[in-house]
Amino acid sequence: MNTFLTKLSLGFLSCLPLSAHHRLGKFIGSLLFIFNNRNKHIAEVNIDICFTKLSHASKQELLKKNLQENGKTLIECFWLWRHPQKVLGTLLGNIKNYELLKRASKQGTIFVTPHFGSWEFGALLTAANCDFLILYAPSKSEYITMLSCQGRSSTGGTVISTNELNAKHLIQHIKNGGSVGILPDQVPDGNGGVYSSFFGRQAYTSTLVCKLAKKLQCPIVFGYALRNTQNSLRYDAYYYEAPKEVYSDNIIIATDALNKKIESFINTVPEQYVWGYKRFKNPAPGDSYPY
């Protein structure tokens, strides 16, 4: 019954134009702002930590916009999965440093893809231009998992569950000339990270990107897509070379450079970052648990 209702709801949703998805997402975000809830609390704590110089009123305005933008990100993915040809056509605005994306079609590349903007749009665009390995965490709904896998592979990407993935798989794919997308701002398990500055606070940060690039001597490219702030039905894609410090033998210098670069991207359009994620859930010694 639940699967039937899910199929019915998503089937109806996919028939609506993208603008309707965005209006629905914005409405959901507005409701989240009005009422107390877990997502709002986490985002509010993170914004308070990362934007200490903002007034309370400015923080609340950012929080509201952020919940609305995250609502769009959540809802639009169902439309993007169903209409991949639009991603490569009418929806695509400007591409910054397109040559870096084309280079990845000839050379194994690590794409650093933070929780910023429309990562589904960015993944579909990147996969259309190179042999791109897309990692995903299975949903509790088998139907949504199936739908997302079909959508994410629709422009040529190879989709693999994080439950099935291991480091050897990543290494071999890059050695064969393929590219992978790695989330740099997801708190790693166990000993997979080090403490590194993120908006002035120590955050447990994955070392996977830096260690892989060092081991394989392959380029690191930051990649993300944003909804155009003047027209949210257009998406602009951005690709940037990683600074040389990210390749440093000193893992603290490398991860600090990684986080600093991500900060610079977020500061351009902070409302499109996913502040509702517990980025500081593993506090450094001496810091308290903030959530």
Short mmCIF file of C-alpha atoms in Angstrom, two decimals:
data_model
loop_
_atom_site.label_atom_id
_atom_site.label_comp_id
_atom_site.label_asym_id
_atom_site.label_seq_id
_atom_site.Cartn_x
_atom_site.Cartn_y
_atom_site.Cartn_z
CA MET A 1 0.00 0.00 0.00
CA ASN A 2 2.80 2.42 0.93
CA THR A 3 4.63 1.64 -2.32
CA PHE A 4 1.43 2.21 -4.31
CA LEU A 5 0.87 5.60 -2.66
CA THR A 6 4.50 6.55 -3.22
CA LYS A 7 4.28 5.65 -6.91
CA LEU A 8 1.00 7.53 -7.26
CA SER A 9 2.30 10.66 -5.52
CA LEU A 10 5.61 10.76 -7.38
CA GLY A 11 3.93 9.93 -10.67
CA PHE A 12 1.63 12.91 -10.24
CA LEU A 13 4.52 15.10 -9.10
CA SER A 14 6.64 14.24 -12.13
CA CYS A 15 3.85 15.43 -14.45
CA LEU A 16 4.04 18.93 -12.99
CA PRO A 17 6.46 21.54 -14.37
CA LEU A 18 9.71 22.25 -12.57
CA SER A 19 8.36 25.62 -11.43
CA ALA A 20 5.61 23.80 -9.51
CA HIS A 21 8.23 21.60 -7.83
CA HIS A 22 10.09 24.69 -6.72
CA ARG A 23 6.94 26.35 -5.39
CA LEU A 24 6.10 23.19 -3.45
CA GLY A 25 9.65 22.95 -2.09
CA LYS A 26 9.61 26.60 -1.05
CA PHE A 27 6.24 26.09 0.67
CA ILE A 28 7.59 23.09 2.60
CA GLY A 29 10.63 25.13 3.63
CA SER A 30 8.38 27.98 4.80
CA LEU A 31 6.42 25.56 6.98
CA LEU A 32 9.64 24.20 8.46
CA PHE A 33 10.64 27.75 9.36
CA ILE A 34 7.34 28.49 11.11
CA PHE A 35 7.21 25.37 13.28
CA ASN A 36 9.81 23.84 15.57
CA ASN A 37 11.42 20.78 14.03
CA ARG A 38 14.72 18.90 13.92
CA ASN A 39 15.85 20.23 10.53
CA LYS A 40 15.26 23.83 11.54
CA HIS A 41 17.08 23.36 14.83
CA ILE A 42 20.18 21.86 13.21
CA ALA A 43 20.31 24.54 10.50
CA GLU A 44 19.85 27.30 13.08
CA VAL A 45 22.70 25.95 15.22
CA ASN A 46 25.03 25.65 12.23
CA ILE A 47 24.26 29.15 10.97
CA ASP A 48 24.83 30.54 14.46
CA ILE A 49 28.22 28.80 14.62
CA CYS A 50 29.38 29.73 11.12
CA PHE A 51 28.12 33.31 10.83
CA THR A 52 29.01 34.87 14.17
CA LYS A 53 29.15 38.40 12.74
CA LEU A 54 25.58 38.37 11.44
CA SER A 55 22.82 39.95 13.51
CA HIS A 56 20.06 37.74 14.88
CA ALA A 57 17.62 39.14 12.29
CA SER A 58 20.05 38.39 9.43
CA LYS A 59 20.60 34.86 10.72
CA GLN A 60 16.85 34.26 10.83
CA GLU A 61 16.47 35.58 7.28
CA LEU A 62 19.24 33.25 6.10
CA LEU A 63 17.63 30.36 7.97
CA LYS A 64 14.28 30.95 6.27
CA LYS A 65 15.82 31.20 2.80
CA ASN A 66 17.92 28.13 3.47
CA LEU A 67 14.96 25.97 4.47
CA GLN A 68 13.12 27.13 1.35
CA GLU A 69 16.09 26.39 -0.91
CA ASN A 70 16.61 22.99 0.67
CA GLY A 71 12.92 22.29 0.05
CA LYS A 72 13.50 23.01 -3.64
CA THR A 73 16.54 20.73 -3.68
CA LEU A 74 14.54 17.90 -2.13
CA ILE A 75 11.52 18.14 -4.44
CA GLU A 76 13.27 19.01 -7.71
CA CYS A 77 15.27 15.78 -7.77
CA PHE A 78 12.19 13.77 -8.75
CA TRP A 79 11.68 16.04 -11.76
CA LEU A 80 15.35 16.06 -12.76
CA TRP A 81 15.52 12.25 -12.68
CA ARG A 82 12.54 12.08 -15.04
CA HIS A 83 13.75 14.76 -17.46
CA PRO A 84 17.53 14.33 -17.87
CA GLN A 85 17.45 15.76 -21.41
CA LYS A 86 16.36 19.10 -19.95
CA VAL A 87 19.47 19.14 -17.75
CA LEU A 88 21.65 19.13 -20.85
CA GLY A 89 19.40 21.53 -22.73
CA THR A 90 17.05 24.33 -21.73
CA LEU A 91 17.87 24.33 -18.00
CA LEU A 92 21.61 24.72 -18.41
CA GLY A 93 22.89 28.26 -18.07
CA ASN A 94 26.58 29.08 -17.73
CA ILE A 95 29.38 26.59 -17.12
CA LYS A 96 32.44 27.96 -15.37
CA ASN A 97 35.73 26.32 -16.46
CA TYR A 98 34.09 23.81 -18.81
CA GLU A 99 37.56 22.68 -19.94
CA LEU A 100 38.08 20.99 -16.55
CA LEU A 101 34.97 18.90 -17.12
CA LYS A 102 36.08 17.94 -20.63
CA ARG A 103 39.54 17.02 -19.36
CA ALA A 104 37.94 14.47 -17.05
CA SER A 105 36.74 12.54 -20.12
CA LYS A 106 40.40 11.76 -20.85
CA GLN A 107 41.92 11.58 -17.37
CA GLY A 108 40.80 10.03 -14.10
CA THR A 109 39.58 12.82 -11.84
CA ILE A 110 38.27 13.22 -8.30
CA PHE A 111 35.31 15.59 -8.24
CA VAL A 112 34.79 17.20 -4.85
CA THR A 113 31.03 17.77 -4.64
CA PRO A 114 29.87 19.46 -1.42
CA HIS A 115 26.24 19.55 -0.21
CA PHE A 116 25.74 22.79 -2.09
CA GLY A 117 23.09 23.85 -4.59
CA SER A 118 21.52 21.19 -6.80
CA TRP A 119 23.87 18.24 -6.54
CA GLU A 120 21.48 16.09 -8.60
CA PHE A 121 21.75 18.55 -11.50
CA GLY A 122 25.52 18.69 -11.09
CA ALA A 123 25.87 14.91 -11.07
CA LEU A 124 23.74 14.49 -14.20
CA LEU A 125 25.74 17.13 -16.05
CA THR A 126 29.11 15.70 -15.00
CA ALA A 127 28.06 12.15 -15.90
CA ALA A 128 27.14 13.28 -19.41
CA ASN A 129 30.72 14.43 -20.00
CA CYS A 130 32.90 11.71 -18.46
CA ASP A 131 32.89 8.17 -17.06
CA PHE A 132 31.43 9.26 -13.74
CA LEU A 133 30.93 6.99 -10.74
CA ILE A 134 27.98 8.15 -8.62
CA LEU A 135 27.73 6.96 -5.03
CA TYR A 136 24.42 6.74 -3.22
CA ALA A 137 23.00 5.68 0.13
CA PRO A 138 19.94 3.44 -0.35
CA SER A 139 16.61 4.95 0.69
CA LYS A 140 14.26 3.18 3.09
CA SER A 141 11.86 3.04 0.11
CA GLU A 142 12.93 0.50 -2.49
CA TYR A 143 10.89 2.35 -5.11
CA ILE A 144 12.64 5.68 -4.46
CA THR A 145 16.01 3.90 -4.53
CA MET A 146 15.12 2.36 -7.90
CA LEU A 147 13.86 5.70 -9.22
CA SER A 148 16.99 7.55 -8.11
CA CYS A 149 19.32 4.94 -9.62
CA GLN A 150 17.51 5.07 -12.95
CA GLY A 151 17.55 8.87 -12.94
CA ARG A 152 21.17 9.25 -11.89
CA SER A 153 22.36 6.83 -14.57
CA SER A 154 20.22 8.42 -17.30
CA THR A 155 23.02 10.66 -18.62
CA GLY A 156 25.68 7.95 -18.57
CA GLY A 157 26.77 7.75 -14.94
CA THR A 158 27.55 4.49 -13.14
CA VAL A 159 25.58 4.24 -9.90
CA ILE A 160 26.88 2.21 -6.96
CA SER A 161 25.60 1.84 -3.41
CA THR A 162 27.85 2.93 -0.56
CA ASN A 163 27.02 -0.45 0.97
CA GLU A 164 28.82 -2.18 -1.91
CA LEU A 165 31.67 0.28 -2.35
CA ASN A 166 35.23 -0.15 -1.17
CA ALA A 167 38.43 1.85 -1.68
CA LYS A 168 39.80 -0.66 -4.21
CA HIS A 169 36.77 -0.04 -6.42
CA LEU A 170 37.38 3.71 -6.39
CA ILE A 171 41.09 3.34 -7.06
CA GLN A 172 40.59 0.96 -9.97
CA HIS A 173 37.93 3.16 -11.54
CA ILE A 174 40.23 6.21 -11.45
CA LYS A 175 43.21 4.19 -12.74
CA ASN A 176 41.05 3.12 -15.68
CA GLY A 177 40.48 6.77 -16.56
CA GLY A 178 37.14 7.16 -14.82
CA SER A 179 36.06 9.90 -12.44
CA VAL A 180 34.34 9.81 -9.06
CA GLY A 181 32.34 12.29 -7.01
CA ILE A 182 33.12 12.45 -3.29
CA LEU A 183 31.25 14.42 -0.62
CA PRO A 184 33.92 16.30 1.33
CA ASP A 185 31.63 17.69 4.03
CA GLN A 186 30.14 14.44 5.28
CA VAL A 187 31.42 13.46 8.72
CA PRO A 188 33.46 10.23 8.31
CA ASP A 189 33.25 7.19 10.53
CA GLY A 190 35.98 5.99 12.84
CA ASN A 191 39.50 7.04 11.95
CA GLY A 192 38.63 8.28 8.48
CA GLY A 193 39.19 11.94 9.24
CA VAL A 194 41.05 14.67 11.08
CA TYR A 195 39.94 17.88 12.75
CA SER A 196 40.10 20.83 10.41
CA SER A 197 38.83 24.41 10.52
CA PHE A 198 35.44 24.99 8.91
CA PHE A 199 34.00 28.50 9.33
CA GLY A 200 36.24 29.02 12.35
CA ARG A 201 35.29 25.83 14.22
CA GLN A 202 37.07 22.50 14.21
CA ALA A 203 35.10 19.96 12.17
CA TYR A 204 35.90 16.28 11.75
CA THR A 205 36.80 16.13 8.05
CA SER A 206 37.32 13.16 5.73
CA THR A 207 40.85 12.59 4.47
CA LEU A 208 39.72 10.35 1.59
CA VAL A 209 39.95 12.99 -1.16
CA CYS A 210 43.46 14.14 -0.24
CA LYS A 211 44.84 10.63 0.29
CA LEU A 212 43.37 9.25 -2.94
CA ALA A 213 44.71 12.14 -5.02
CA LYS A 214 48.14 11.77 -3.44
CA LYS A 215 48.20 8.02 -4.01
CA LEU A 216 46.99 8.15 -7.61
CA GLN A 217 48.52 11.49 -8.65
CA CYS A 218 45.21 12.48 -10.22
CA PRO A 219 43.63 15.94 -10.41
CA ILE A 220 41.04 17.18 -7.93
CA VAL A 221 38.23 19.34 -9.29
CA PHE A 222 35.59 21.07 -7.17
CA GLY A 223 32.22 20.83 -8.91
CA TYR A 224 28.73 22.04 -8.07
CA ALA A 225 25.59 23.49 -9.68
CA LEU A 226 23.45 26.33 -8.35
CA ARG A 227 19.96 27.48 -9.10
CA ASN A 228 20.36 30.89 -10.70
CA THR A 229 19.37 33.49 -8.10
CA GLN A 230 17.58 35.56 -10.77
CA ASN A 231 15.85 32.62 -12.45
CA SER A 232 15.63 29.36 -10.50
CA LEU A 233 14.61 27.49 -13.68
CA ARG A 234 18.17 27.96 -14.91
CA TYR A 235 21.18 26.24 -13.39
CA ASP A 236 24.78 27.42 -13.52
CA ALA A 237 27.58 24.89 -13.13
CA TYR A 238 30.98 25.60 -11.64
CA TYR A 239 34.25 23.66 -11.84
CA TYR A 240 37.47 24.73 -10.13
CA GLU A 241 40.96 23.31 -9.80
CA ALA A 242 41.91 22.41 -6.25
CA PRO A 243 44.63 24.62 -4.70
CA LYS A 244 48.06 23.02 -4.49
CA GLU A 245 47.81 22.82 -0.68
CA VAL A 246 45.14 20.10 -1.02
CA TYR A 247 47.91 17.81 -2.34
CA SER A 248 50.16 18.51 0.65
CA ASP A 249 51.88 15.65 2.50
CA ASN A 250 50.66 17.33 5.69
CA ILE A 251 47.07 16.10 6.01
CA ILE A 252 46.06 19.03 8.24
CA ILE A 253 47.27 21.56 5.66
CA ALA A 254 45.48 19.55 2.95
CA THR A 255 42.12 19.31 4.72
CA ASP A 256 42.29 22.95 5.89
CA ALA A 257 42.76 24.00 2.25
CA LEU A 258 39.87 21.75 1.22
CA ASN A 259 37.50 23.28 3.78
CA LYS A 260 38.66 26.84 3.07
CA LYS A 261 37.83 26.39 -0.62
CA ILE A 262 34.38 25.01 0.23
CA GLU A 263 33.79 27.98 2.54
CA SER A 264 34.56 30.38 -0.32
CA PHE A 265 31.93 28.70 -2.50
CA ILE A 266 29.29 28.67 0.23
CA ASN A 267 29.80 32.36 0.98
CA THR A 268 28.68 33.27 -2.55
CA VAL A 269 25.15 31.86 -2.00
CA PRO A 270 24.96 30.61 1.61
CA GLU A 271 21.22 29.86 1.45
CA GLN A 272 21.84 27.03 -1.01
CA TYR A 273 24.09 25.04 1.34
CA VAL A 274 22.62 22.19 3.38
CA TRP A 275 22.87 23.68 6.85
CA GLY A 276 20.45 21.04 8.13
CA TYR A 277 23.25 18.46 8.34
CA LYS A 278 25.08 17.89 11.65
CA ARG A 279 28.49 18.96 10.37
CA PHE A 280 29.85 19.37 13.93
CA LYS A 281 28.34 16.22 15.42
CA ASN A 282 31.79 14.84 16.26
CA PRO A 283 33.22 17.75 18.29
CA ALA A 284 36.92 18.29 18.73
CA PRO A 285 38.45 17.81 22.20
CA GLY A 286 37.42 20.78 24.30
CA ASP A 287 34.38 21.62 22.19
CA SER A 288 30.87 20.76 23.34
CA TYR A 289 28.24 18.93 21.30
CA PRO A 290 26.27 21.81 19.74
CA TYR A 291 22.99 20.13 18.79
#
